[in-house]
Every structure is written in structure tokens, then in C-alpha cells.
Coordinates of C-alpha atoms in Angstrom, one line a residue:
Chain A
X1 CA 21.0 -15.1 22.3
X2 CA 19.1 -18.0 22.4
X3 CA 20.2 -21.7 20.8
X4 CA 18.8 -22.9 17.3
X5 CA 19.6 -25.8 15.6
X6 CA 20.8 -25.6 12.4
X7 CA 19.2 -28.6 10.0
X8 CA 19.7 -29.1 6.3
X9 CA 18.0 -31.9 5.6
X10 CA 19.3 -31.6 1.4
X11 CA 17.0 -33.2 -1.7
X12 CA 13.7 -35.0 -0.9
X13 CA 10.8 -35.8 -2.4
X14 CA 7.4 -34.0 -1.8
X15 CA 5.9 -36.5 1.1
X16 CA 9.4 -37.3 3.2
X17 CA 9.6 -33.1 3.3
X18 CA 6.1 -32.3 4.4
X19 CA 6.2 -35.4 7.0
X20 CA 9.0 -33.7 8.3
X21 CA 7.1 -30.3 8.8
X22 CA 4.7 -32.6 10.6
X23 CA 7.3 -33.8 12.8
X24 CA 9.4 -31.3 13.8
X25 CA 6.7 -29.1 14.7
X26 CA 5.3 -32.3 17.3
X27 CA 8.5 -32.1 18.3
X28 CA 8.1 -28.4 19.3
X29 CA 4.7 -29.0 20.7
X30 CA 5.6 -32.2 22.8
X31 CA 8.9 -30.4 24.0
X32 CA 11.0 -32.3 22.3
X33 CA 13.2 -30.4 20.3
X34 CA 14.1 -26.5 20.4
X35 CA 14.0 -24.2 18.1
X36 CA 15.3 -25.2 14.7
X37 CA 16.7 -23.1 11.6
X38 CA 15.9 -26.0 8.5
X39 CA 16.9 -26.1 4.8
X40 CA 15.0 -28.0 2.4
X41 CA 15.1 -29.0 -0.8
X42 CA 12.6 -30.7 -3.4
X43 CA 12.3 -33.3 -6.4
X44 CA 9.6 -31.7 -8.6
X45 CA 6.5 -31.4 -6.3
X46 CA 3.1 -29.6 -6.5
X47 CA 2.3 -28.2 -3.0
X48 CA -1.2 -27.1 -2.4
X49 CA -1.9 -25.2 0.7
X50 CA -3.7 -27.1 3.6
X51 CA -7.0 -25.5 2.7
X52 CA -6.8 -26.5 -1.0
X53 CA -8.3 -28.8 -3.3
X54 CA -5.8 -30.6 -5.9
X55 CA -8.3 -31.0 -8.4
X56 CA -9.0 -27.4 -8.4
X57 CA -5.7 -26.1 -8.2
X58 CA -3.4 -28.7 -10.0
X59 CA -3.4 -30.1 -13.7
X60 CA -3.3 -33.7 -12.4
X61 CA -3.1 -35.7 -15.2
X62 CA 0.3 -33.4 -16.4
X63 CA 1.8 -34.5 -12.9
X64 CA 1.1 -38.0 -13.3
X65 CA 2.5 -38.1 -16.8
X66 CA 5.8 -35.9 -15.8
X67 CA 6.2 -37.8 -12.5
X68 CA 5.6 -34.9 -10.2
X69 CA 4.7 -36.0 -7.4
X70 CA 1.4 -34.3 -5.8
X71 CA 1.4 -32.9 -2.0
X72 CA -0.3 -31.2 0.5
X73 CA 1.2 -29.1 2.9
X74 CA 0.1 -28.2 6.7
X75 CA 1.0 -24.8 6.1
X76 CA -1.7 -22.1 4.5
X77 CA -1.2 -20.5 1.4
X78 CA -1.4 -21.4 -2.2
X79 CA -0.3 -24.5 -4.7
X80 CA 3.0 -23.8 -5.9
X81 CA 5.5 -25.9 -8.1
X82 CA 9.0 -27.1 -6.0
X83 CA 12.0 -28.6 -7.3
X84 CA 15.5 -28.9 -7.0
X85 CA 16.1 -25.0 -8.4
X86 CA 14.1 -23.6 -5.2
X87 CA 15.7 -23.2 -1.6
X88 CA 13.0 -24.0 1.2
X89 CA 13.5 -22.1 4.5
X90 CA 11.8 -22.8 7.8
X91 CA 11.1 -21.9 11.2
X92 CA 10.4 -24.1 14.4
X93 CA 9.3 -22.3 17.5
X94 CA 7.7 -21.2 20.1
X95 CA 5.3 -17.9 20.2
X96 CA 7.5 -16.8 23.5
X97 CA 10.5 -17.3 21.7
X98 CA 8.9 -14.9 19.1
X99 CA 7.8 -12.2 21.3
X100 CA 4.3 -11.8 20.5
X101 CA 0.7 -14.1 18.8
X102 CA 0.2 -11.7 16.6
X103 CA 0.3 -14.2 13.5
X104 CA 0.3 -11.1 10.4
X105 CA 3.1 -8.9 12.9
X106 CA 4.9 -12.5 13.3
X107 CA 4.7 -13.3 9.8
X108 CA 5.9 -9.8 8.6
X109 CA 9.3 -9.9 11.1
X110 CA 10.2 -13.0 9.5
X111 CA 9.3 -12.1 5.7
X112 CA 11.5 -9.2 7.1
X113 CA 14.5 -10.7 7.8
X114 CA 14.3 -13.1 5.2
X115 CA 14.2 -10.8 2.6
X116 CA 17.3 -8.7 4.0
X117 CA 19.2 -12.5 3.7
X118 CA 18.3 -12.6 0.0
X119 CA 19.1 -9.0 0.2
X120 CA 22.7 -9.9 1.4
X121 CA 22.8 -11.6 -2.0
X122 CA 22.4 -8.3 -4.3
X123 CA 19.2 -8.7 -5.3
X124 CA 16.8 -5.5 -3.9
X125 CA 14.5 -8.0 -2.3
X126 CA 11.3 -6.7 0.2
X127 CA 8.1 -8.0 2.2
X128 CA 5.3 -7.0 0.2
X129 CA 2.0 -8.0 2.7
X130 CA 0.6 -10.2 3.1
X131 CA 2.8 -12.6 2.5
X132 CA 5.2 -12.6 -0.3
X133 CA 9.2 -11.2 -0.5
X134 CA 9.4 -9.3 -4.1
X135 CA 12.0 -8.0 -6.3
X136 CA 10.7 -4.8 -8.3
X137 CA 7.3 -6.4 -7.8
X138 CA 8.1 -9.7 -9.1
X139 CA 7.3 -12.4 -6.5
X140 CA 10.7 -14.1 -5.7
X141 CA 9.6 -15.8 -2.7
X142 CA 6.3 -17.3 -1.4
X143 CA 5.2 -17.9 2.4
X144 CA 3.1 -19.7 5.3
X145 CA 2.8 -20.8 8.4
X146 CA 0.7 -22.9 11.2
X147 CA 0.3 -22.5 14.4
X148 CA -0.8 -25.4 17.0
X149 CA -1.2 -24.2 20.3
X150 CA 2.5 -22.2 21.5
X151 CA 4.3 -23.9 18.9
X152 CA 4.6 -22.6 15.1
X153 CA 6.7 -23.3 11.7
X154 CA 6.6 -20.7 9.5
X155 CA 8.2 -21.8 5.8
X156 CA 9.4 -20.1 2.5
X157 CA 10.7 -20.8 -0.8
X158 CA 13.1 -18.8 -2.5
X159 CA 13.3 -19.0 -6.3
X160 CA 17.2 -19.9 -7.8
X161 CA 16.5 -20.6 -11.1
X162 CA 12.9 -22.0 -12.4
X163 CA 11.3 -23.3 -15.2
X164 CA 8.1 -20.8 -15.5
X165 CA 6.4 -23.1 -18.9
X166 CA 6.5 -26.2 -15.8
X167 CA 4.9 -23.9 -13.1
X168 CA 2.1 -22.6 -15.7
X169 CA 1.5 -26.2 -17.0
X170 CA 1.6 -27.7 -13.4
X171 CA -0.8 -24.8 -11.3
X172 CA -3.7 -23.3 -12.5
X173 CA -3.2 -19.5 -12.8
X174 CA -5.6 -16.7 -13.8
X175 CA -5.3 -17.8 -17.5
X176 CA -8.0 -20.2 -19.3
X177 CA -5.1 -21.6 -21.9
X178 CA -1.7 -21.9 -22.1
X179 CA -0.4 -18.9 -24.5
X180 CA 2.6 -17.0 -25.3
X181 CA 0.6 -13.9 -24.0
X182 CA 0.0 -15.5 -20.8
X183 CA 3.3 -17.4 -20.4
X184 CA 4.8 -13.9 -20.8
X185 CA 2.4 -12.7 -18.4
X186 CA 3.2 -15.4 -16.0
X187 CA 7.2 -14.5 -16.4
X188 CA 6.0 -10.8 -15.4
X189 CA 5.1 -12.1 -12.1
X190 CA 8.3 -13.9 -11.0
X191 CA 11.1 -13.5 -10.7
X192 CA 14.9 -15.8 -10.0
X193 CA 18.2 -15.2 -8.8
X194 CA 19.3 -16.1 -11.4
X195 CA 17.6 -13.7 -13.9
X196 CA 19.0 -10.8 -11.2
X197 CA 22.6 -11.9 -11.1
X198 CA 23.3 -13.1 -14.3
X199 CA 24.7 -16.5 -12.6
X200 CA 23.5 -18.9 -10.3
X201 CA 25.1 -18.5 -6.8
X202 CA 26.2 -21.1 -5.0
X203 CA 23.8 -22.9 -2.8
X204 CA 25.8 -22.8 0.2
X205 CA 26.4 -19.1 0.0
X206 CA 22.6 -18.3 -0.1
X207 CA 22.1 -20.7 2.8
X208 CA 24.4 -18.8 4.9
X209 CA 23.1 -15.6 4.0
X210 CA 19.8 -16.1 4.9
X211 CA 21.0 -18.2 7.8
X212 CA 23.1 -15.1 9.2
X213 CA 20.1 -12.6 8.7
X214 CA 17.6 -14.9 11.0
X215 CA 19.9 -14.8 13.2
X216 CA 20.7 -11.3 13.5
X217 CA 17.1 -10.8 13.1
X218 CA 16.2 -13.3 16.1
X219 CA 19.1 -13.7 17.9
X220 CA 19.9 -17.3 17.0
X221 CA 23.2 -18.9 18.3
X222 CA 22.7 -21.4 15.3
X223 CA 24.6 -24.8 15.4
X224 CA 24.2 -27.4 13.2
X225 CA 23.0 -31.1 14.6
X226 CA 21.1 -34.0 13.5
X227 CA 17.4 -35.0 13.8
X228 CA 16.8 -36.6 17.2
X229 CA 15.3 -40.3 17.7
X230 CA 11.6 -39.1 18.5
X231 CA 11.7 -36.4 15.7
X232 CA 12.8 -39.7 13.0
X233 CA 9.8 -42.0 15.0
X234 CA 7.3 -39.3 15.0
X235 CA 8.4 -39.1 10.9
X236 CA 8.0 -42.7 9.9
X237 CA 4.0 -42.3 11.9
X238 CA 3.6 -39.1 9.6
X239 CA 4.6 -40.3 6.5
X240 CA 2.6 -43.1 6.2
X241 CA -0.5 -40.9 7.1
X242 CA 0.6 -38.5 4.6
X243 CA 0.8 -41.5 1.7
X244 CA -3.1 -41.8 2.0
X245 CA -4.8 -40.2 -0.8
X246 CA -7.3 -39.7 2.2
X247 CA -4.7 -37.1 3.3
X248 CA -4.0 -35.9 0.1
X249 CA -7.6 -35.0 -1.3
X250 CA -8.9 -33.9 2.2
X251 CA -10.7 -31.0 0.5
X252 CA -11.6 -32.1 -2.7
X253 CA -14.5 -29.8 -4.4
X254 CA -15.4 -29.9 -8.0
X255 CA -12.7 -27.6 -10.6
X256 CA -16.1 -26.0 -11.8
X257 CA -16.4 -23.9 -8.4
X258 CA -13.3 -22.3 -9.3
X259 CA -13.4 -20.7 -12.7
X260 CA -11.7 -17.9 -14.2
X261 CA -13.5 -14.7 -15.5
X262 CA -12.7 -11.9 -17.8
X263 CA -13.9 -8.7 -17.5
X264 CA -13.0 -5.3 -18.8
X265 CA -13.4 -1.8 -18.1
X266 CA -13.1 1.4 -20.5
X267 CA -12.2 4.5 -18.2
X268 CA -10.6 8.2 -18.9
X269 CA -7.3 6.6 -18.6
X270 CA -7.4 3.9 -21.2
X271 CA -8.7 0.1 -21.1
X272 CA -8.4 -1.8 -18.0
X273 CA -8.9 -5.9 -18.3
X274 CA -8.7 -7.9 -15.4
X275 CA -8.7 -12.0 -15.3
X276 CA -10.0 -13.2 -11.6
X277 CA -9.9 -16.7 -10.4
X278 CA -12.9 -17.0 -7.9
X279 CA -13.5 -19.5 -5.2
X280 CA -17.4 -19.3 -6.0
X281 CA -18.7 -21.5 -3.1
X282 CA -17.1 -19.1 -0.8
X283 CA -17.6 -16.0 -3.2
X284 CA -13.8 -15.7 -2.8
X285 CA -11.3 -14.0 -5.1
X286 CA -8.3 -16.2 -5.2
X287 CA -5.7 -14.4 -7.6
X288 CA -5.9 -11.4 -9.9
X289 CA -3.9 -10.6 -13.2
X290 CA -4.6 -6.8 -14.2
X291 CA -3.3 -6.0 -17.9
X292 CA -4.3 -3.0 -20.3
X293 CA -3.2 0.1 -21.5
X294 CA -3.3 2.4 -19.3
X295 CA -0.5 4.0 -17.6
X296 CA 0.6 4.0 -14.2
X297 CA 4.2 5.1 -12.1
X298 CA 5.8 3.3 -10.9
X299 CA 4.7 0.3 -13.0
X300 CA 5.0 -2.6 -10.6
X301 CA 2.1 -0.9 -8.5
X302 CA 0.0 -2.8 -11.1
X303 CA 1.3 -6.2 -9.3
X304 CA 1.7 -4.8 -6.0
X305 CA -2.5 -4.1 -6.4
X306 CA -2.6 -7.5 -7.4
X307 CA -0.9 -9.2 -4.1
X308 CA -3.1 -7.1 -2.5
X309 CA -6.0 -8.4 -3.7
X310 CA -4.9 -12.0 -3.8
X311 CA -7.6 -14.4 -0.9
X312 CA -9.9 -11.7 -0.5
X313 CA -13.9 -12.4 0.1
X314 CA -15.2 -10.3 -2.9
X315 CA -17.1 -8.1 -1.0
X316 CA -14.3 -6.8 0.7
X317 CA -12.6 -6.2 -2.7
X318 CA -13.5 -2.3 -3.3
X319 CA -12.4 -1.5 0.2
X320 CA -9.2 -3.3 -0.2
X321 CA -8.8 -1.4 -3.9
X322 CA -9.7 1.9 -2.0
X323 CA -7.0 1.4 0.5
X324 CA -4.1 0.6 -1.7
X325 CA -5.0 3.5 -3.8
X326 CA -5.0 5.9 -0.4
X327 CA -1.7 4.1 0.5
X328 CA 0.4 3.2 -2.4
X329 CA 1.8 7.0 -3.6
X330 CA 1.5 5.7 -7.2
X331 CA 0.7 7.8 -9.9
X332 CA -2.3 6.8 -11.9
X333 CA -2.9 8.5 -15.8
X334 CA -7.0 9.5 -15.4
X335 CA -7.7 6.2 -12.7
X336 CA -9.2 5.7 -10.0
X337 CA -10.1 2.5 -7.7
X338 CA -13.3 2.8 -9.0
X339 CA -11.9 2.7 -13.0
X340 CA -10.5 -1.2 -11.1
X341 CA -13.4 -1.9 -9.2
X342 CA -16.2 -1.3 -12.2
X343 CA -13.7 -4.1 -14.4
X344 CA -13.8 -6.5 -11.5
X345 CA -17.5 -6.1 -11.0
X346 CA -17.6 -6.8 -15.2
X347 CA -16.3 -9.9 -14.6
X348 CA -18.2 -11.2 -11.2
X349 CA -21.2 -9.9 -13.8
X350 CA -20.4 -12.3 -16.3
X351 CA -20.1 -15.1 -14.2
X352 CA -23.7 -14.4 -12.6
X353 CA -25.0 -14.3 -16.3
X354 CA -23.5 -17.4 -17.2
X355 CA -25.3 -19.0 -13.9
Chain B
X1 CA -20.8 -9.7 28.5
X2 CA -17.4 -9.7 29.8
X3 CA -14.4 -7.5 28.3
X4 CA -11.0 -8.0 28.4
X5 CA -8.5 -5.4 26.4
X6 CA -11.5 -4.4 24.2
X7 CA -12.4 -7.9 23.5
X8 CA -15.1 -9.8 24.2
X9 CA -15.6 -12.9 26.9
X10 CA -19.0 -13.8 27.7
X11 CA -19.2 -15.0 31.2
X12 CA -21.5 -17.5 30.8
X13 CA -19.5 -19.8 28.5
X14 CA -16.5 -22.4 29.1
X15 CA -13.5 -21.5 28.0
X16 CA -10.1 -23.4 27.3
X17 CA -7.9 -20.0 27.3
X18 CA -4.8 -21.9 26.8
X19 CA -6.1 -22.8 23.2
X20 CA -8.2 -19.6 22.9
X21 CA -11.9 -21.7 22.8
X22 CA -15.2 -21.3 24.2
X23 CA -18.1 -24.5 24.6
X24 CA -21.6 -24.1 25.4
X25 CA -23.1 -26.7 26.5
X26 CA -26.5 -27.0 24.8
X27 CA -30.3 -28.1 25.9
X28 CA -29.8 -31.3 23.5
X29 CA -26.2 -32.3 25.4
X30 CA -23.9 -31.6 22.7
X31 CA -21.2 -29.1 22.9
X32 CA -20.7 -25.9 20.4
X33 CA -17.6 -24.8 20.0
X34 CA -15.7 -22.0 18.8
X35 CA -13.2 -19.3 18.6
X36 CA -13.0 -16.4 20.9
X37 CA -12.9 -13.2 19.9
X38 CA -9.2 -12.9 21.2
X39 CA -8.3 -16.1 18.7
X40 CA -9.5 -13.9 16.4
X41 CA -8.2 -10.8 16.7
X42 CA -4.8 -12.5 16.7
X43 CA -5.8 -14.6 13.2
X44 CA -7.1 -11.7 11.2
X45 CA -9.4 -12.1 8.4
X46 CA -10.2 -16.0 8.1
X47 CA -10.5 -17.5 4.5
X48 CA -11.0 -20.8 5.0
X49 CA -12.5 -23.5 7.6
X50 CA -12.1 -27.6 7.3
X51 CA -14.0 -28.9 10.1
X52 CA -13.6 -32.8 11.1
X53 CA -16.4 -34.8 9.8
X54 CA -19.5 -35.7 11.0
X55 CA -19.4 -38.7 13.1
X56 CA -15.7 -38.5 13.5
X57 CA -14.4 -39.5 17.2
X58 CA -12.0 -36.0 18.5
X59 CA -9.9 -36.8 21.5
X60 CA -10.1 -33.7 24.2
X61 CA -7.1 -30.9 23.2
X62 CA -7.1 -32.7 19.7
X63 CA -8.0 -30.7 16.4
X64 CA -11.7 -30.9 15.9
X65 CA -11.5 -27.8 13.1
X66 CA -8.8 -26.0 11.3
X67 CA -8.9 -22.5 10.0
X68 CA -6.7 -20.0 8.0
X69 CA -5.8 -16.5 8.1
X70 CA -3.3 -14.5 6.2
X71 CA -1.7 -17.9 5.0
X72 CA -1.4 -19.2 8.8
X73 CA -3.1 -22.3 8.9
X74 CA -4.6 -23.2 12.8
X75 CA -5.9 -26.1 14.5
X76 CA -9.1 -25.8 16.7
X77 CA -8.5 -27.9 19.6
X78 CA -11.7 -29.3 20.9
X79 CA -12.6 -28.8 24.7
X80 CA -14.2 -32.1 25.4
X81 CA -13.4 -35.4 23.6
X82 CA -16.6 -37.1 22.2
X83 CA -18.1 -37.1 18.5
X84 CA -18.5 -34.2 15.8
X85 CA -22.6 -33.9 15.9
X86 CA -22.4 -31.1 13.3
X87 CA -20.7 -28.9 11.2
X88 CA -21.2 -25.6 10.1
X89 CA -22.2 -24.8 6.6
X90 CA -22.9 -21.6 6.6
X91 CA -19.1 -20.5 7.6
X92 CA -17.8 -23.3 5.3
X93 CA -19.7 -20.6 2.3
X94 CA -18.6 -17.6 4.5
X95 CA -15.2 -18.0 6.8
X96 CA -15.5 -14.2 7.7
X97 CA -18.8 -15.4 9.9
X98 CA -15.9 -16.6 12.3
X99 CA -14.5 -12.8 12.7
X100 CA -18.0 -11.6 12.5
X101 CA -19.9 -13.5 15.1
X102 CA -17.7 -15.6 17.1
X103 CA -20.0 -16.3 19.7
X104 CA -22.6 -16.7 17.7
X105 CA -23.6 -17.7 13.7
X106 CA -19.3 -18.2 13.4
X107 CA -19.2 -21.2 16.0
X108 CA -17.1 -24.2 14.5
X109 CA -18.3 -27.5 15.7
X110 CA -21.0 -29.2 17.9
X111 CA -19.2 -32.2 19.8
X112 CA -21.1 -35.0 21.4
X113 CA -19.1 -35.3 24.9
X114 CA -18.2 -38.8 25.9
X115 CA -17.2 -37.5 29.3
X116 CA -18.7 -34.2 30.1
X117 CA -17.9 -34.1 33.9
X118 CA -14.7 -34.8 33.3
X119 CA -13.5 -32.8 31.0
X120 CA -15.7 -29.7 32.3
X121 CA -13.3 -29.6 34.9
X122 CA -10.5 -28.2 32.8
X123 CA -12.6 -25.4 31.7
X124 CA -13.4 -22.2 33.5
X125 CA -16.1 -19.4 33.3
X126 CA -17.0 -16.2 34.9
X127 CA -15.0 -14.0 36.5
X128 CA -12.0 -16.9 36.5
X129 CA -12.5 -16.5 32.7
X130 CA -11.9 -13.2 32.9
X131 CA -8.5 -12.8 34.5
X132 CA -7.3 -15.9 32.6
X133 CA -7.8 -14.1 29.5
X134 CA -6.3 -11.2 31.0
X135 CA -2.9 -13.5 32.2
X136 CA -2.5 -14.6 28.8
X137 CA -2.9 -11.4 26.7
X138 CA -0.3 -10.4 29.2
X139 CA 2.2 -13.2 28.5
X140 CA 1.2 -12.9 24.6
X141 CA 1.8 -9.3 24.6
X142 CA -1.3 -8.6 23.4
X143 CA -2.1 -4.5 23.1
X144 CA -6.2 -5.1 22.6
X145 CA -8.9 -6.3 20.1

């Protein structure tokens, strides 16, 4: 067993929460605090991933107006929309009190036990790599991590109830317009607690179930205790830095590099259309939506093909299709990767016809 | 070229093995700096790189680019303190250049060193490389590249 501290650190708002991360993983670094178990919670936020650009990945001006306030995190991973009907979850520690540097092995033990605390709840919730916890193939839970030299934080959310219409109109998503066919398709993609139990649980009882499964998972003797005096120093020094929009835009790159493109391809087994957001100074596919009518079993191994695609250099797409057919022990109706890889290429074509 | 667990350490570079990085020093006196191959077998595929800017001041052991793999975001801690000479476009359009050519086209950033001297001292090469690599795959429990 080894001692972790148990933190809840309740409702903040976007920069307090992310000046924390900041400073509790210092603390880690600098040896001055242990390992630590935190809860979180958010006013409405829109995270972007370290990496990202908010112009790209964020409808400012519906932020502004709706008074959500605009973030970026230190972690990697995509935007995403937090507020008070999401749980956070995170890590501090140490690589040796992991076991291994392996970031996708380290990454997959704790989507692991995470995923059996949820499960704890009732809900059939799994790791699905690289990096999400799903429920029957709808994303309930969203992931990432940093490392800085031994010391790491490794964070999730975990969806209680959300409002899908705010995510769609915050993010961008594979979509060109907000429509019923796409808010539905959106609502395909996630899925609550809520929707699975039929109630909202209590927010203490899902914080000790995931709590309980860490620790079994890790062997966490967990005790609650407050944030230390260089932890709350090191925070005031990080939260002004993050309240620079020098901090906030970091990356900024023009909206146009990332567009969305439609493509379609007709096959044996019926029509395939596929909607790609592309990253096109880095050739880059950033998220995938796959829609048609074609028929596969079981059906979520439509969405489970799209996590696996999701960040993935496009040249490295058909290999990554290839695999997941060899892997997946779905049964496809007259496909094959190449009926999925001909409608992405359709699309990559239209872009370089448009250019 | 050296080889430790199946990856590889060329002998003639510096390294700082506690934060997985190699230096060169170069003809002009600025420093190049990168990922080893161990750094990278560890991060996996790497989709994005956010280098300091140009003429930015980076302390030694202070981030001088970061990169991300499989959602894990990771500072490059620079081996010398000094100022960010130049950047690397070409694996700003391509990440996967890190994985690809570590040692080579993938290199992250060239440093103009304030202190060489000094801070050379902290670094090691050859054979000492070598079995520092070796000590920490050991204590990471690293099974090979």
C-alpha cells in the first residue's frame, strides 16, 4: 500500500482548475507533495488540449455570448465542453510509483481501473484505446495526461448528465452546420449516467466508487487532506500566467487549415459516407463520423473504427483501417477496409480539388 | 552507433538520460536538440510539436519544446540554457519525423548556449552513455525499442 491523498477540490471555474493541474504536478516534480487522488468539478468551460488552437476548435463568439469561459489545458487530447454535470478525476505521481514509462501501457491501467469504478455503478463501461472509457460504444468518458520528467497527472471526465445541443454549439465536430441529423448523430456518440440509469446518482457515491477502484487498482491507502502552503503559492504564480491570452492562444492557426470534408463511397455492401475533420498543415485526420447504409454486427464497431481512427497522420489511415478490420471480430455485410478506405480517400480528394 | 535494448544511442552525441535528450554541438556553436530514440519508443506515435520561439531565453532542464503522443502531452527539457536559434518546420508539418529520424531530420530545437562549458559537464557520451541508458531502462522497466 502506499499513501495517496485524497483532494476534492468541489466547483471551479475553468482557469482556478487548470492552475491547479499546473500546481500540483510542480508539487510532484519539486517533491513537494505525494501522490494525490483529486476530484474536480467545472462551471461551463471549453477545454482545448495543450496542442490546440481555440479558434480552430471552439465557436468563440457562442462562448463569449453564453459566458463560458475559454481554457487550455496542459494535458493532450481534444477540446471538450465541462460543467457542473461532469465529474473530473485525476492522478498525481510518480512513474516509479506506476511501475513502468510506458505512457500508452500507463494510460491503458488507469483507463482500466477507471472504467471498472464507473463499472461499480452499473453501467457496462470499458477502455476502448487509445484513450476513451465507452459504454456500448458511446464515449462516456474522455482522457490525457502529461508527463514532466518522473512526475505525471493523468486526468478524466466522466459524463453525469450533459447537455449534447451546448457541446455541439460550443466544439467544432465533424459536421459543417448544426442539424437535427447531426445533433442526433452527435447524441450517437455519447453517452451519460444518467441516460444508463434512468436517475442521476449521487455525486458522492460515484466519487467513492471510482475512488475505491484506483485504489484497488493501485494500492492507494487514500486519506483525505488539504492543499499544502507551496501547492496554494505555486497556484496564485500559475493562475495569473494562465489569465494571459498569451497562454491561452499559444497555438493559434487560422480555422481554414482545419476543414471538414465529405466523401462517399458506393461498395457491394451498400453506401458508405464518411465526414473527416483534417488538420491540413500537418495532413492529420482529427475525428471521423462514418454513417450509411450498410450493415455491420455488432453495430457500435462502426464507432469503435471511428476512435480508432481519431489523431491519425492520414497516411497511416489505411493501415490503421486494415488493422481494426484483422482485429475487431465484427461482421461486415459485403465490406472490406478498402470499401472505408476508398470513401476516405473521396473526401481527402475533394479537398485537393478544391485547393 | 551505439545500442541499448534494441534502441539506438549514438556515441558521439551528449546526452541528458535523466530527461531522455541528446545535443550536438554544431560547427556554427549552437546546440541541436532532440529526442532519443528511447523517449520515443516510450511516447509512441507523436502528433503534435510546439517548440519555444525563436529568440526565446530557456533556462538549462527547462522546457525548450513540447510534444504529444497518444493524448500525453511532454516537455522537452533543454540540455543547456541559452537562446532558441531555430525551430523546426519541417516536423511542425510532420510530428512523425520525431519517431522517424530522431537523430536526424526529427531534431526539436537549436539552442544558442550561454554557458557551454558549464553545462557540458552534466551531460555524458560514449560508452558512459551507454550504460546510463542501460541503468535507466532498468529502473523504468523498459523490455526494448
Amino acid at each position: 500500500m502506499t499513501k495517496w491523498r485524497l483532494l476534492d477540490t468541489g466547483l471551479l471555474g475553468a482557469t482556478e482548475n487548470i492552475a491547479y493541474n499546473q500546481a500540483l504536478l510542480d508539487a510532484v516534480r519539486e517533491g513537494q507533495a505525494g501522490n494525490t487522488l483529486r476530484f474536480l468539478r467545472f462551471r461551463p468551460s471549453a477545454l482545448i488540449g495543450y496542442h490546440q488552437s481555440p479558434r480552430q476548435e471552439l465557436n468563440l463568439a457562442y462562448c463569449e455570448e453564453h459566458g463560458i469561459e475559454v481554457q487550455r489545458r496542459i494535458t493532450g487530447g481534444g477540446a471538450i465542453y465541462f460543467d457542473e454535470t461532469q465529474l473530473g478525476w485525476e492522478l498525481y505521481t510518480t512513474k516509479q510509483a506506476m511501475g513502468g514509462a510506458d505512457m500508452g501501457r500507463l494510460a491503458e491501467r488507469i483507463c482500466n481501473a477507471a472504467a471498472e469504478g464507473i463499472r461499480k455503478l452499473g453501467v457496462e463501461a470499458y477502455f476502448r484505446p487509445r484513450n476513451d472509457i465507452e459504454v456500448g460504444g458511446r464515449k462516456i468518458s474522455g482522457t490525457g495526461g502529461i508527463m514532466d520528467g518522473d512526475a505525471i497527472l493523468y486526468q478524466g471526465t466522466l459524463l453525469l448528465d450533459f447537455d449534447v445541443e451546448r457541446m455541439f454549439r460550443v466544439l467544432r465536430i465533424p459536421a459543417e452546420k448544426i442539424s437535427d441529423k447531426n445533433l442526433k448523430a452527435a447524441r450517437d456518440r455519447v453517452v451519460t449516467l444518467r441516460e444508463l440509469l434512468g436517475e442521476l446518482p449521487p455525486l458522492e457515491e460515484v466519487k467513492v466508487a471510482i475512488a475505491e477502484s484506483f485504489a484497488e487498482h493501485f494500492g492507494m491507502d487514500l486519506a483525505p487532506a488539504p492543499l499544502n502552503d507551496w501547492e496554494r503559492a505555486r497556484h496564485r504564480e500559475v493562475v495569473e500566467e494562465f489569465s494571459s491570452p498569451d497562454w491561452i492562444h499559444l497555438n493559434e492557426r487560422p480555422r481554414e487549415e482545419a476543414p471538414v470534408l465529405q466523401g462517399f463511397h458506393k461498395g457491394k455492401g451498400g453506401l458508405i459516407r464518411v465526414s473527416l475533420w483534417v488538420d491540413s498543415a500537418r495532413d492529420h485526420l482529427k475525428q471521423i463520423w462514418i454513417t450509411g447504409d450498410f450493415f455491420v454486427t455488432p453495430k457500435r464497431a462502426v464507432l469503435d473504427l471511428e476512435a480508432a481512427l481519431k489523431d491519425t497522420p492520414l497516411d497511416q489511415v489505411p493501415e490503421r483501417i486494415r488493422a481494426f478490420f484483422a482485429d475487431s471480430g465484427a461482421q461486415w455485410m459485403m465490406l472490406g477496409p478498402d470499401d472505408f478506405i476508398q470513401a476516405i480517400d473521396s473526401a481527402v480528394a475533394a479537398r485537393e480539388a478544391a485547393v | 552507433m551505439g545500442v541499448v535494448r534494441g534502441c539506438e544511442i549514438p556515441e558521439d552525441l551528449l546526452y541528458d538520460v535523466d530527461n531522455n535528450i541528446w545535443a550536438r554541438v554544431e560547427d556554427d556553436g549552437t546546440v541541436t536538440v532532440g529526442l532519443t530514440s528511447y523517449a520515443c519508443a516510450l511516447a509512441g506515435q507523436i502528433v503534435s510539436y510546439t517548440p519555444k520561439k525563436v529568440g526565446k531565453k530557456v533556462k538549462k532542464g527547462k522546457s525548450c519544446a513540447t510534444v504529444e503522443s497518444g493524448k500525453w502531452v511532454g516537455p522537452a527539457k533543454s540540455p543547456v540554457g541559452g537562446e532558441v536559434a531555430a525551430i523546426n518546420d519541417a516536423v511542425a508539418a510532420n510530428p512523425g519525423l520525431i519517431n522517424q529520424d530522431p537523430y536526424g531530420e526529427g531534431w526539436l530545437v537549436k539552442i544558442k548556449p550561454d554557458d557551454l562549458d558549464a553545462d557540458k559537464a552534466d551531460l555524458v557520451t560514449g560508452q558512459a552513455a551507454l550504460e546510463a541508458f542501460e541503468k535507466k531502462m532498468e529502473a523504468d522497466g523498459f523490455g526494448g525499442c
